[in-house]
CSV table of C-alpha atoms in Angstrom, one decimal:
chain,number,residue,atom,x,y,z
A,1,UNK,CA,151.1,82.5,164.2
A,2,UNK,CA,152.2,84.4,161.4
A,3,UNK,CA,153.0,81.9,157.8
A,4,UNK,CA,156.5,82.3,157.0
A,5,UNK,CA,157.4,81.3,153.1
A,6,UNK,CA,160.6,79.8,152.2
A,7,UNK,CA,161.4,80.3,148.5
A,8,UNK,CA,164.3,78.2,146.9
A,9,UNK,CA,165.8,79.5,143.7
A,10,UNK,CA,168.5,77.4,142.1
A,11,UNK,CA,167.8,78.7,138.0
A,12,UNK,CA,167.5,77.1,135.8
A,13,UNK,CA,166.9,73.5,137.6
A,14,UNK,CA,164.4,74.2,140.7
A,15,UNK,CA,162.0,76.2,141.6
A,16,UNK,CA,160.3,76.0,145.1
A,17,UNK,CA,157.9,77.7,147.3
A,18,UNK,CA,156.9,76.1,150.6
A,19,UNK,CA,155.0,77.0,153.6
A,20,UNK,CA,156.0,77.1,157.1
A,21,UNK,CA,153.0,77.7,160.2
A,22,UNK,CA,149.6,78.3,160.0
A,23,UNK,CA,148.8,79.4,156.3
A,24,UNK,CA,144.9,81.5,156.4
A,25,UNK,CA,142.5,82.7,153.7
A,26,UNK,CA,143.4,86.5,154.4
A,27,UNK,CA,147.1,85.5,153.6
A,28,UNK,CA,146.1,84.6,150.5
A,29,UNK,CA,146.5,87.8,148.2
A,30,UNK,CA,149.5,88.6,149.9
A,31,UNK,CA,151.1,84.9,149.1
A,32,UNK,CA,149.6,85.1,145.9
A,33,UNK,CA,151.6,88.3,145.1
A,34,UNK,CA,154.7,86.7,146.1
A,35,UNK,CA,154.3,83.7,144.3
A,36,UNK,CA,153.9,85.9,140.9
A,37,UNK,CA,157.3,87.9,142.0
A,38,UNK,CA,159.0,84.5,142.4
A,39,UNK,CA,157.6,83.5,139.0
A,40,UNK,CA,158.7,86.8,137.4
A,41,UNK,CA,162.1,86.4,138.5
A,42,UNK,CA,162.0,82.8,137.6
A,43,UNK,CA,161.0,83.5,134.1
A,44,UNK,CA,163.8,85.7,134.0
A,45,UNK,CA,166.1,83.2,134.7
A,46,UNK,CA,164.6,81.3,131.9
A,47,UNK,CA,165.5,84.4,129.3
A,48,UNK,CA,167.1,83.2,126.4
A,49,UNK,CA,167.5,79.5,127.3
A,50,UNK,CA,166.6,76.1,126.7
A,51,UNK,CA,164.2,75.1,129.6
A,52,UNK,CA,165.1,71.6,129.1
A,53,UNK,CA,164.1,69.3,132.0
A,54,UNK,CA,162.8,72.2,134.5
A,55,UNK,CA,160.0,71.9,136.4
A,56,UNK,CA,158.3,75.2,136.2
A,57,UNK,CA,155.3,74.0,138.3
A,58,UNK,CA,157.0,72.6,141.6
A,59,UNK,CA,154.0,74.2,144.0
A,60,UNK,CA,152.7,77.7,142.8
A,61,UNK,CA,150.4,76.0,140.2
A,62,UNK,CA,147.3,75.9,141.8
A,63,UNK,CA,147.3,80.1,142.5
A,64,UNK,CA,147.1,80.7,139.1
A,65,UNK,CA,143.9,80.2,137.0
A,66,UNK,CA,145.5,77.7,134.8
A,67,UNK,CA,142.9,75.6,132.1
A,68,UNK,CA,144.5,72.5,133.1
A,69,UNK,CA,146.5,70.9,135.9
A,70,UNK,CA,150.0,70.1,133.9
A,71,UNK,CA,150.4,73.8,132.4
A,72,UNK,CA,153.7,72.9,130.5
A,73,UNK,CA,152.9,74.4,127.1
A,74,UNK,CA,152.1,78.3,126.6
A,75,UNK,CA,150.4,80.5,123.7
A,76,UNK,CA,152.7,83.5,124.0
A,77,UNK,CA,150.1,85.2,121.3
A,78,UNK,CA,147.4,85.4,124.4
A,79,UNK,CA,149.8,84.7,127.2
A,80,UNK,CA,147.9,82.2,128.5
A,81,UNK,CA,149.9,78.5,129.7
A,82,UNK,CA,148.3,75.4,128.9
A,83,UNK,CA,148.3,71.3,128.9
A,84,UNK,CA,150.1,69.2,125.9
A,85,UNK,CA,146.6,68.3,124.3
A,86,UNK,CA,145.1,72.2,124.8
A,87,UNK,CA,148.6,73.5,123.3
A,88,UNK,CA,147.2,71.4,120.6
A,89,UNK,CA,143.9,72.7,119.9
A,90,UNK,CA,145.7,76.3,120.6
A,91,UNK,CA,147.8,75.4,117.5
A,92,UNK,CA,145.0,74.8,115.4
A,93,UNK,CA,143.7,78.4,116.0
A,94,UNK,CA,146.8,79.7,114.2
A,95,UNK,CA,148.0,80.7,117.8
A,96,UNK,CA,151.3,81.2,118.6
A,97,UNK,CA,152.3,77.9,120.9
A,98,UNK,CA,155.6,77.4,122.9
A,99,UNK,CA,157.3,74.8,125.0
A,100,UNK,CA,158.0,75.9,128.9
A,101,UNK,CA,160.3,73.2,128.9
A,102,UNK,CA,162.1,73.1,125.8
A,103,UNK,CA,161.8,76.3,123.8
A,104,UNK,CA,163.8,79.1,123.8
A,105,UNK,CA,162.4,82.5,125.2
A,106,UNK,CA,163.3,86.2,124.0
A,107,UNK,CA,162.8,88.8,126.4
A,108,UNK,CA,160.1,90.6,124.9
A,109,UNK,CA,158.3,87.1,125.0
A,110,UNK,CA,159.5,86.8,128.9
A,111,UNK,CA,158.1,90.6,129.9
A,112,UNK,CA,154.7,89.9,127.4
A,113,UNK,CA,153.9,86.5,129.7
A,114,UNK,CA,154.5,88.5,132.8
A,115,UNK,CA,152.1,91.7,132.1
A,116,UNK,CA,149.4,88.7,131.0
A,117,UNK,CA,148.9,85.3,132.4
A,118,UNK,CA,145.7,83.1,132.7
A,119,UNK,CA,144.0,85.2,135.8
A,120,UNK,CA,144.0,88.3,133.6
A,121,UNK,CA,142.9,86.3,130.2
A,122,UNK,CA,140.3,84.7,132.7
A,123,UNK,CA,139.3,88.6,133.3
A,124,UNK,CA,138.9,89.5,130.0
A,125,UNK,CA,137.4,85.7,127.5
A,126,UNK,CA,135.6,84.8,130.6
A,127,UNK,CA,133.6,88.0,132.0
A,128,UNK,CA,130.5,86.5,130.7
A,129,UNK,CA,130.1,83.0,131.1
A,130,UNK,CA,126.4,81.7,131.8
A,131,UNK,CA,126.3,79.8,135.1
A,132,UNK,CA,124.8,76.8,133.2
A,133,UNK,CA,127.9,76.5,130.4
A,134,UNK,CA,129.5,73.9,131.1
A,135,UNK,CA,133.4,74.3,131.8
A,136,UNK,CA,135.9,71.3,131.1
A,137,UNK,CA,137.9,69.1,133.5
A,138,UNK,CA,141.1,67.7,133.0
A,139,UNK,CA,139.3,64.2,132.2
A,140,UNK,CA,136.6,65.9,129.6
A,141,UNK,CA,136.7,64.0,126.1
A,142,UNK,CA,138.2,66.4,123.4
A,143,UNK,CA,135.3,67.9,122.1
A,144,UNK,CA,134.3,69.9,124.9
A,145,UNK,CA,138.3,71.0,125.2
A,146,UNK,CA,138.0,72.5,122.0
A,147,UNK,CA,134.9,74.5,122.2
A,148,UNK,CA,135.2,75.5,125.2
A,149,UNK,CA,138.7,76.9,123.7
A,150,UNK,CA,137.3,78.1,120.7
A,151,UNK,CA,134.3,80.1,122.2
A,152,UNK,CA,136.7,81.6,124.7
A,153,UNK,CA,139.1,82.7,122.0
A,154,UNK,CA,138.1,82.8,119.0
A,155,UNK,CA,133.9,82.8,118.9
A,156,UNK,CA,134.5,85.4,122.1
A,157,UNK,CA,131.5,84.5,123.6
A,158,UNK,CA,131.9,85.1,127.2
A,159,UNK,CA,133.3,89.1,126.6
A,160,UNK,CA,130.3,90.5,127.8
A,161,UNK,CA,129.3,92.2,124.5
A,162,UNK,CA,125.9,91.9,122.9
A,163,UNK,CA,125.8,89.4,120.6
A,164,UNK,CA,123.4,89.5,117.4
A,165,UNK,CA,122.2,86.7,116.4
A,166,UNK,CA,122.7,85.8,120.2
A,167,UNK,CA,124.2,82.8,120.7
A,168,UNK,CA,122.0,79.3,120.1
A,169,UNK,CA,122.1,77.9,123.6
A,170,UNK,CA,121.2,81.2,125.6
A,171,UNK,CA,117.7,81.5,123.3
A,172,UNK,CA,115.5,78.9,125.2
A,173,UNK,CA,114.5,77.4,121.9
A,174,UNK,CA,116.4,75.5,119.8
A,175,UNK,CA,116.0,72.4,117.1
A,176,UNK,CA,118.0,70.5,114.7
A,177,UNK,CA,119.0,67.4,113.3
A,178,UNK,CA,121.1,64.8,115.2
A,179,UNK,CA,122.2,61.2,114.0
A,180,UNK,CA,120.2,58.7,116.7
A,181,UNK,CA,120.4,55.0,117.0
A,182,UNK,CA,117.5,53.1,116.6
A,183,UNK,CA,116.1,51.3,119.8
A,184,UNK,CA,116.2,47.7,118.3
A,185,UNK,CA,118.7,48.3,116.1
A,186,UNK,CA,122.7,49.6,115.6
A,187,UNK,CA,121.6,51.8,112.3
A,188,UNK,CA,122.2,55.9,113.3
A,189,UNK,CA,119.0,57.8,111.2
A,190,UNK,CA,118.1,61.5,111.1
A,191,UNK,CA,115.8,62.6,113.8
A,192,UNK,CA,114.5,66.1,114.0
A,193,UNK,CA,114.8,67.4,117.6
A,194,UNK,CA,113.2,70.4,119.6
A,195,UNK,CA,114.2,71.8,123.0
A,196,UNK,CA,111.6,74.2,124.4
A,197,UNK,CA,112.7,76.3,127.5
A,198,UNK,CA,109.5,77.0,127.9
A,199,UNK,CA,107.8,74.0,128.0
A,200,UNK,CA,110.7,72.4,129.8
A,201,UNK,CA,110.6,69.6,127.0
A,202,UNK,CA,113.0,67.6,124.5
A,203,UNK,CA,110.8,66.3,121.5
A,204,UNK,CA,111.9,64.1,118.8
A,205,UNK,CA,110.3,63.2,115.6
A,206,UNK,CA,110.8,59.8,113.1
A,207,UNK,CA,111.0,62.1,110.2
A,208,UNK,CA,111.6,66.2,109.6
A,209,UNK,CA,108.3,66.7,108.7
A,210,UNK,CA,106.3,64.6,110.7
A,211,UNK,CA,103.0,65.5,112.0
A,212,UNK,CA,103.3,64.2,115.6
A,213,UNK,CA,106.2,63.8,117.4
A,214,UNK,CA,108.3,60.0,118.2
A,215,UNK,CA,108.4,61.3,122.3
A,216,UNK,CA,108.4,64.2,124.4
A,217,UNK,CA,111.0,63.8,126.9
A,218,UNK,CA,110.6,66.4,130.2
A,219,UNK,CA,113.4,68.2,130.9
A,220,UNK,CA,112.7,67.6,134.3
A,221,UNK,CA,114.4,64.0,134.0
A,222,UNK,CA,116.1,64.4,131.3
A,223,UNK,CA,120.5,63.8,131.6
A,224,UNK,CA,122.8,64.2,129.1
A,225,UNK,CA,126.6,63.4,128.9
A,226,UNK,CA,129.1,63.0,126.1
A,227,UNK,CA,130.2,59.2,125.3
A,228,UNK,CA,132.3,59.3,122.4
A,229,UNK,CA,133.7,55.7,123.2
A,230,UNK,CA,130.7,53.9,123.8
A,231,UNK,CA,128.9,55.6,120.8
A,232,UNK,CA,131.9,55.0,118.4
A,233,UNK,CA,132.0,58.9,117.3
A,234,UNK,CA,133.9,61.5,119.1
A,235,UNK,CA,130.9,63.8,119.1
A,236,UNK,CA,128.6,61.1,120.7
A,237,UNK,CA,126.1,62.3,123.6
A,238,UNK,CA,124.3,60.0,125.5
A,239,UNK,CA,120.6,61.2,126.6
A,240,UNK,CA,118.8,59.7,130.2
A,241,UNK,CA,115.4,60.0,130.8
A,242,UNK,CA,112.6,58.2,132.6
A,243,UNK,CA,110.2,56.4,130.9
A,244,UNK,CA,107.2,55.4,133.0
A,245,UNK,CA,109.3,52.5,135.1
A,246,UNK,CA,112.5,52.4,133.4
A,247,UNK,CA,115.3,54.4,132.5
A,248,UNK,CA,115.4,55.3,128.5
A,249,UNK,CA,119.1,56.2,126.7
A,250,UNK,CA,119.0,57.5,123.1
A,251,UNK,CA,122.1,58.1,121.9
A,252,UNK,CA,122.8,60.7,119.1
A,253,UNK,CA,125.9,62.3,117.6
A,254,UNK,CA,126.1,65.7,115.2
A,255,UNK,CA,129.3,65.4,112.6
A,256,UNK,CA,129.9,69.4,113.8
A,257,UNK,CA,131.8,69.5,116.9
A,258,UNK,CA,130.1,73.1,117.4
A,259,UNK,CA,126.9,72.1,117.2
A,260,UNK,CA,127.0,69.2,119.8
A,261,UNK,CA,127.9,71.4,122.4
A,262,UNK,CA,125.6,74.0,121.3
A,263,UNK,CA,123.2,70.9,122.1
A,264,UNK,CA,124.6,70.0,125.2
A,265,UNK,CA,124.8,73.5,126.9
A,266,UNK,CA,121.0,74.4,125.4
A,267,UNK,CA,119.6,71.0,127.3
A,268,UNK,CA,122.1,72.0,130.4
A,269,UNK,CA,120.6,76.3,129.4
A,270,UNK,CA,116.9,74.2,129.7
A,271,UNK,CA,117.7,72.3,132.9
A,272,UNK,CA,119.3,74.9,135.0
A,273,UNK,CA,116.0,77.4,133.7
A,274,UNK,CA,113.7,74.3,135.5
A,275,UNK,CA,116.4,74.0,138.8
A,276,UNK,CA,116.2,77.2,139.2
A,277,UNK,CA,111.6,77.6,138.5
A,278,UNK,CA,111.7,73.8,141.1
A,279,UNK,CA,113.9,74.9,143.8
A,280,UNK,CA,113.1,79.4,144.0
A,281,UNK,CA,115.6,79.4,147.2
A,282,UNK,CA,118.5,77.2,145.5
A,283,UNK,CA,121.8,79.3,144.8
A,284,UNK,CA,124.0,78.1,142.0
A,285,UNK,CA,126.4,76.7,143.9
A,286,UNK,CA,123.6,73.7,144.7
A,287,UNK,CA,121.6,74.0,141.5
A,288,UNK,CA,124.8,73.7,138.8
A,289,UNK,CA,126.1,70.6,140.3
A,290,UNK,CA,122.5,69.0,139.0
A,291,UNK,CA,122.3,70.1,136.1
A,292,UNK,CA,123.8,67.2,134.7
A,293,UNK,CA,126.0,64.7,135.7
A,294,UNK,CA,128.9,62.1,134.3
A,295,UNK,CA,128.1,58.6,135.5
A,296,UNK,CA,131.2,57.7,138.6
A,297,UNK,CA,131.9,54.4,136.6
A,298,UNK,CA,130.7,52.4,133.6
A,299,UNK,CA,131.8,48.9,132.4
A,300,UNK,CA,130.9,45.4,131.9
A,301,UNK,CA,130.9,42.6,134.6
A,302,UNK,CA,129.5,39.3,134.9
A,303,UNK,CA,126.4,38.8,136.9
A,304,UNK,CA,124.7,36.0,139.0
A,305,UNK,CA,121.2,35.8,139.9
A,306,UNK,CA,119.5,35.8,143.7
A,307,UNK,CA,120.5,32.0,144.7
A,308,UNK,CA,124.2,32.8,143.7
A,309,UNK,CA,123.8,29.4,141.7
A,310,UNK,CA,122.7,30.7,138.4
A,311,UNK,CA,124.8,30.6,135.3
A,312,UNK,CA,127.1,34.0,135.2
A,313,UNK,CA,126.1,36.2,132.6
A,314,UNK,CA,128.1,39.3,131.0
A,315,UNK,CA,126.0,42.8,131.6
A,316,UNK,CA,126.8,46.2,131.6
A,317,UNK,CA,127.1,48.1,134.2
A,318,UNK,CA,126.3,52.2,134.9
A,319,UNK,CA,126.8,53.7,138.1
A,320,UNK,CA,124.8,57.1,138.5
A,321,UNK,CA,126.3,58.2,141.6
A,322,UNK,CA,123.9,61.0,142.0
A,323,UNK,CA,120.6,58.8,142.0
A,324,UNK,CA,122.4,55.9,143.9
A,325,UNK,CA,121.2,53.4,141.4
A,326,UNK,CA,123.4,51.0,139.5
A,327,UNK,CA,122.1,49.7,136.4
A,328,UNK,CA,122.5,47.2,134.5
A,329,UNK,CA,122.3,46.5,130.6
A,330,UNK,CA,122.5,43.5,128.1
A,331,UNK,CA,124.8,45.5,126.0
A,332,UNK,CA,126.5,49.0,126.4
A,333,UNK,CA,124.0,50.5,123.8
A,334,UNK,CA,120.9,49.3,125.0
A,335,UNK,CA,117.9,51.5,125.4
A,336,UNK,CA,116.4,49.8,128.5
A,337,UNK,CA,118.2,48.8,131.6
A,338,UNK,CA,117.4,44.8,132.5
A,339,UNK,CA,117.3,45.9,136.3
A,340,UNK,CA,118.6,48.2,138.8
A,341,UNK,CA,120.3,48.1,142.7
A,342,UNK,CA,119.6,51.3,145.1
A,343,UNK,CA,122.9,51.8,146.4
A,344,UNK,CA,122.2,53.3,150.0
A,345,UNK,CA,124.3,54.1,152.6
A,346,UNK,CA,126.5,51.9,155.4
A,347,UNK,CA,124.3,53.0,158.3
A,348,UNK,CA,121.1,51.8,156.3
A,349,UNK,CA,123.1,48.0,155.9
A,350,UNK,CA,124.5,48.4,152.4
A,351,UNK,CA,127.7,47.2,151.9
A,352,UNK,CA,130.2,46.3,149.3
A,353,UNK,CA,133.6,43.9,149.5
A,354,UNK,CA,136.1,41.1,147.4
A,355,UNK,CA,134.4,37.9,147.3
A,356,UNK,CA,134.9,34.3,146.1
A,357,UNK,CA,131.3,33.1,144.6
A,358,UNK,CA,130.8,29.6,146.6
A,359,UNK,CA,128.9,27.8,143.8
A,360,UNK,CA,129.9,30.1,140.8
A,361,UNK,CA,128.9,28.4,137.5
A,362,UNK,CA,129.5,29.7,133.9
A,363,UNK,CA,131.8,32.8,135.0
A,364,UNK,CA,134.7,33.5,132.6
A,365,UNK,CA,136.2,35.9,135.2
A,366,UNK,CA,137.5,35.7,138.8
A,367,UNK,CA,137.8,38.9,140.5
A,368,UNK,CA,134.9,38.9,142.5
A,369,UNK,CA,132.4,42.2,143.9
A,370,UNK,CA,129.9,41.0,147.1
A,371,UNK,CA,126.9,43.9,147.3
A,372,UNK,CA,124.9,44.0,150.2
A,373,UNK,CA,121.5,45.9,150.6
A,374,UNK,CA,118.8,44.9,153.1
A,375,UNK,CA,116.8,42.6,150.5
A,376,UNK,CA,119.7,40.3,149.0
A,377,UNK,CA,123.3,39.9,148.1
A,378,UNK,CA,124.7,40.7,144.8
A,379,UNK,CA,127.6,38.7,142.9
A,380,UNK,CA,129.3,40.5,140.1
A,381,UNK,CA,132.6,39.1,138.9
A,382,UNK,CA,135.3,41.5,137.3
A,383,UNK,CA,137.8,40.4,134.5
A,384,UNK,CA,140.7,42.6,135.8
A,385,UNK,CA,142.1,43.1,139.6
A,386,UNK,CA,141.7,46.9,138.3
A,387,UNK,CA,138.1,46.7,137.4
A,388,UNK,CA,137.4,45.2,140.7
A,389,UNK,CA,139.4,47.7,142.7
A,390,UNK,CA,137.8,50.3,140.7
A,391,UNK,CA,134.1,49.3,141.2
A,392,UNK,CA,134.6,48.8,144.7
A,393,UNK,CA,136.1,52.4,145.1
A,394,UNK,CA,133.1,53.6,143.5
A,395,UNK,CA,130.5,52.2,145.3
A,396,UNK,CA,132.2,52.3,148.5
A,397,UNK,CA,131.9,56.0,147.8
A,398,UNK,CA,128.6,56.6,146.9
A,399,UNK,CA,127.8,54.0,150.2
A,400,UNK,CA,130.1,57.1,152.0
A,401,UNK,CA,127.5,59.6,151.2
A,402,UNK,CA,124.3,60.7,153.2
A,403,UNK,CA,121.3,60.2,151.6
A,404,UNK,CA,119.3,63.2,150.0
A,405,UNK,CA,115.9,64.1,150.3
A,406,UNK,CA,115.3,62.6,146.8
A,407,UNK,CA,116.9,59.7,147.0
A,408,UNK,CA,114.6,58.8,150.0
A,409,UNK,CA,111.9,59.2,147.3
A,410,UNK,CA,113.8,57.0,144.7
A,411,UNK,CA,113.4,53.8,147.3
A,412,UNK,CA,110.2,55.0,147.9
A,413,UNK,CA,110.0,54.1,143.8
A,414,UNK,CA,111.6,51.5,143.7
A,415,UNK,CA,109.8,49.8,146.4
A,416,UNK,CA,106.4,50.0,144.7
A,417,UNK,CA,107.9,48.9,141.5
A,418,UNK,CA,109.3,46.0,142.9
A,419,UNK,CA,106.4,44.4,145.3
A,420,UNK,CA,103.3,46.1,142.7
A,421,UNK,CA,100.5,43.4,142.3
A,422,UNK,CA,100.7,41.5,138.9
């Protein structure tokens, strides 16, 4: 059956595009040409008036290659249409930034944003973009926003041309000096670190010109993601590695938001360059997902021990969704997890619910999370309804999921750490 499109134009209040039958990929170029007609005419509706109140994105959005899902704000200079907080960071590269909603547009501004548009901007800032670069979601923190907008646009680092010097990231060598808190401590010192493509290692050193290095971290293990809240700085990155039987954090910041990510997309340059040497027959589509990873949820929550009839005690908790293993911490900052729970699947008798703690003792809060895994229950007790909704959601999730491969190994791991002679 053949997809028949209704389009409702009522200018300068609603805008609507809706599908009737059985929509298929190989209608998609055709749909997608309509759709930029329907916005052409629609933007020439808008000529020369106050958009105030219109809804601009009622369901053609998602064909065009927007940078953000609520496209209400536009730089007319690169006709490109962007989010509130992007129009912001547009601004502040002297580029020319207008309200869909409630600016006037001239004509010439009208027929400029319908010759351009994201999908051809897309064609020409992001021709060259290194598989391993890492591209912003809607929920990214600011810093990687604003790089990611300001190598597009005004570093132009994705064109395609030769670059001389090349860019840091792309060199497979790089070193520098990053603010790092100290294991025991909450001071931030200078460290000197050194990431070596080659030798698929992160190094650190106490002091720049130290004769032997503080640790050499392998790549292999190593994580890195961007905590500005937790870390009390905006440009805050939060390294994971393992560390014989635990997990180790260090967590660093750079006062340049340029540099950072010049950090973070080396060690993600680095990581993808080991994927791709450990897995020959990987294509990117599997390799770029593991090249590093946000943890699915983070936050404190009061914990019990195994007879359920130990005091409660307030610990934080990371969820790393990708290893199935929820850790948890004394404090948010620490370097060492105090434990950690394999999160497997349903079918293997893991399970997660509400619960009421029978002989709960020394909790502050009430909102209750019941973990099941073959070995023992867990209690952890939440402060909000929220948290405890959230938590469940997550790990219900991750409980969804088949196992991998590697997380077969992790139990594996775990198992021997757990039961190993003292």
């Amino acid at each position: 059956m053949d997809t028949l499109y209704a389009v409702v134009i009522s200018a300068p209040n609603f805008f609507k595009i809706s599908a009737v039958g059985n929509e298929t990929t190989t209608e998609e170029p055709w749909r997608s040409a309509l759709l930029s007609e329907c916005f052409s005419c629609y933007l020439v509706c808008l000529k020369g008036r106050k958009s105030s109140g219109i809804s601009l994105y009622a369901t053609w959005r998602n064909s065009f290659a927007f940078e953000s899902s609520d496209p209400d704000w536009a730089s007319y200079e690169l006709g490109v249409f962007v989010c509130l907080n992007c129009s912001g960071i547009h601004r502040s590269l002297s580029s020319r930034v207008k309200s869909i909603r409630l600016d006037f547009w001239e004509d010439k501004l009208v027929q400029f944003m319908k010759s351009s548009g994201n999908a051809n901007a897309q064609a020409l800032y992001e021709k060259a973009v290194p598989p391993y670069y890492y591209r912003p979601q809607q929920h990214d923190c600011n810093v990687l926003r604003e790089q990611w907008i300001r190598a597009k646009y005004e570093r132009k680092e994705f064109t395609g041309e030769t670059k001389y010097p090349p860019v840091s990231y792309s060199t497979g060598f790089y070193e520098g000096m990053l603010w790092k808190k100290g294991k025991e401590n909450t001071q931030f010192l200078k460290r000197k670190f050194v990431l070596s493509e080659r030798e698929f290692t992160l190094t650190y050193y106490n002091k720049e010109n130290s004769k032997g290095p503080k640790a050499v971290i392998a790549i292999k293990d190593l994580n890195a993601t961007f905590q500005p809240q937790k870390i009390g700085h905006p440009h805050g990155l939060q390294f994971t590695f393992q560390d014989n039987d635990h997990t180790r954090n260090l967590y660093v910041y750079h006062e340049s938001a340029e540099e950072i990510v010049t950090w973070y997309n080396a060690i993600r340059a680095a990581r993808y360059a080991y994927l791709k040497t450990a897995y020959p027959t990987g294509t990117d589509e599997e390799l770029i997902p593991k090249i590093t990873r946000n943890y699915l949820k983070e936050g404190y929550m009061e914990k019990t021990g195994p007879l359920q009839k130990e005091p409660f005690r307030k610990r934080w908790f990371i969820l790393d969704s990708q290893n199935r293993k929820l850790f948890y911490f004394k404090e948010q900052l620490d370097a060492e997890e105090l434990g950690v729970i394999f999160i497997g699947t349903e079918s293997n008798g893991y399970s997660v619910k509400e619960c009421v703690p029978k002989h709960a003792r020394g909790n502050k809060w009430t909102c209750g999370v019941s973990v099941e895994t073959p070995e023992r229950q867990f209690v952890f007790m939440c402060e909000q309804e929220r948290e405890q909704r959230e938590w469940l959601e997550a790990l219900r999730k991750v409980m969804s999921r088949p196992m991998q491969y590697s997380c077969c190994r992790i139990i594996v791991h775990l198992y021997f750490c757990l039961h190993k002679p003292s």
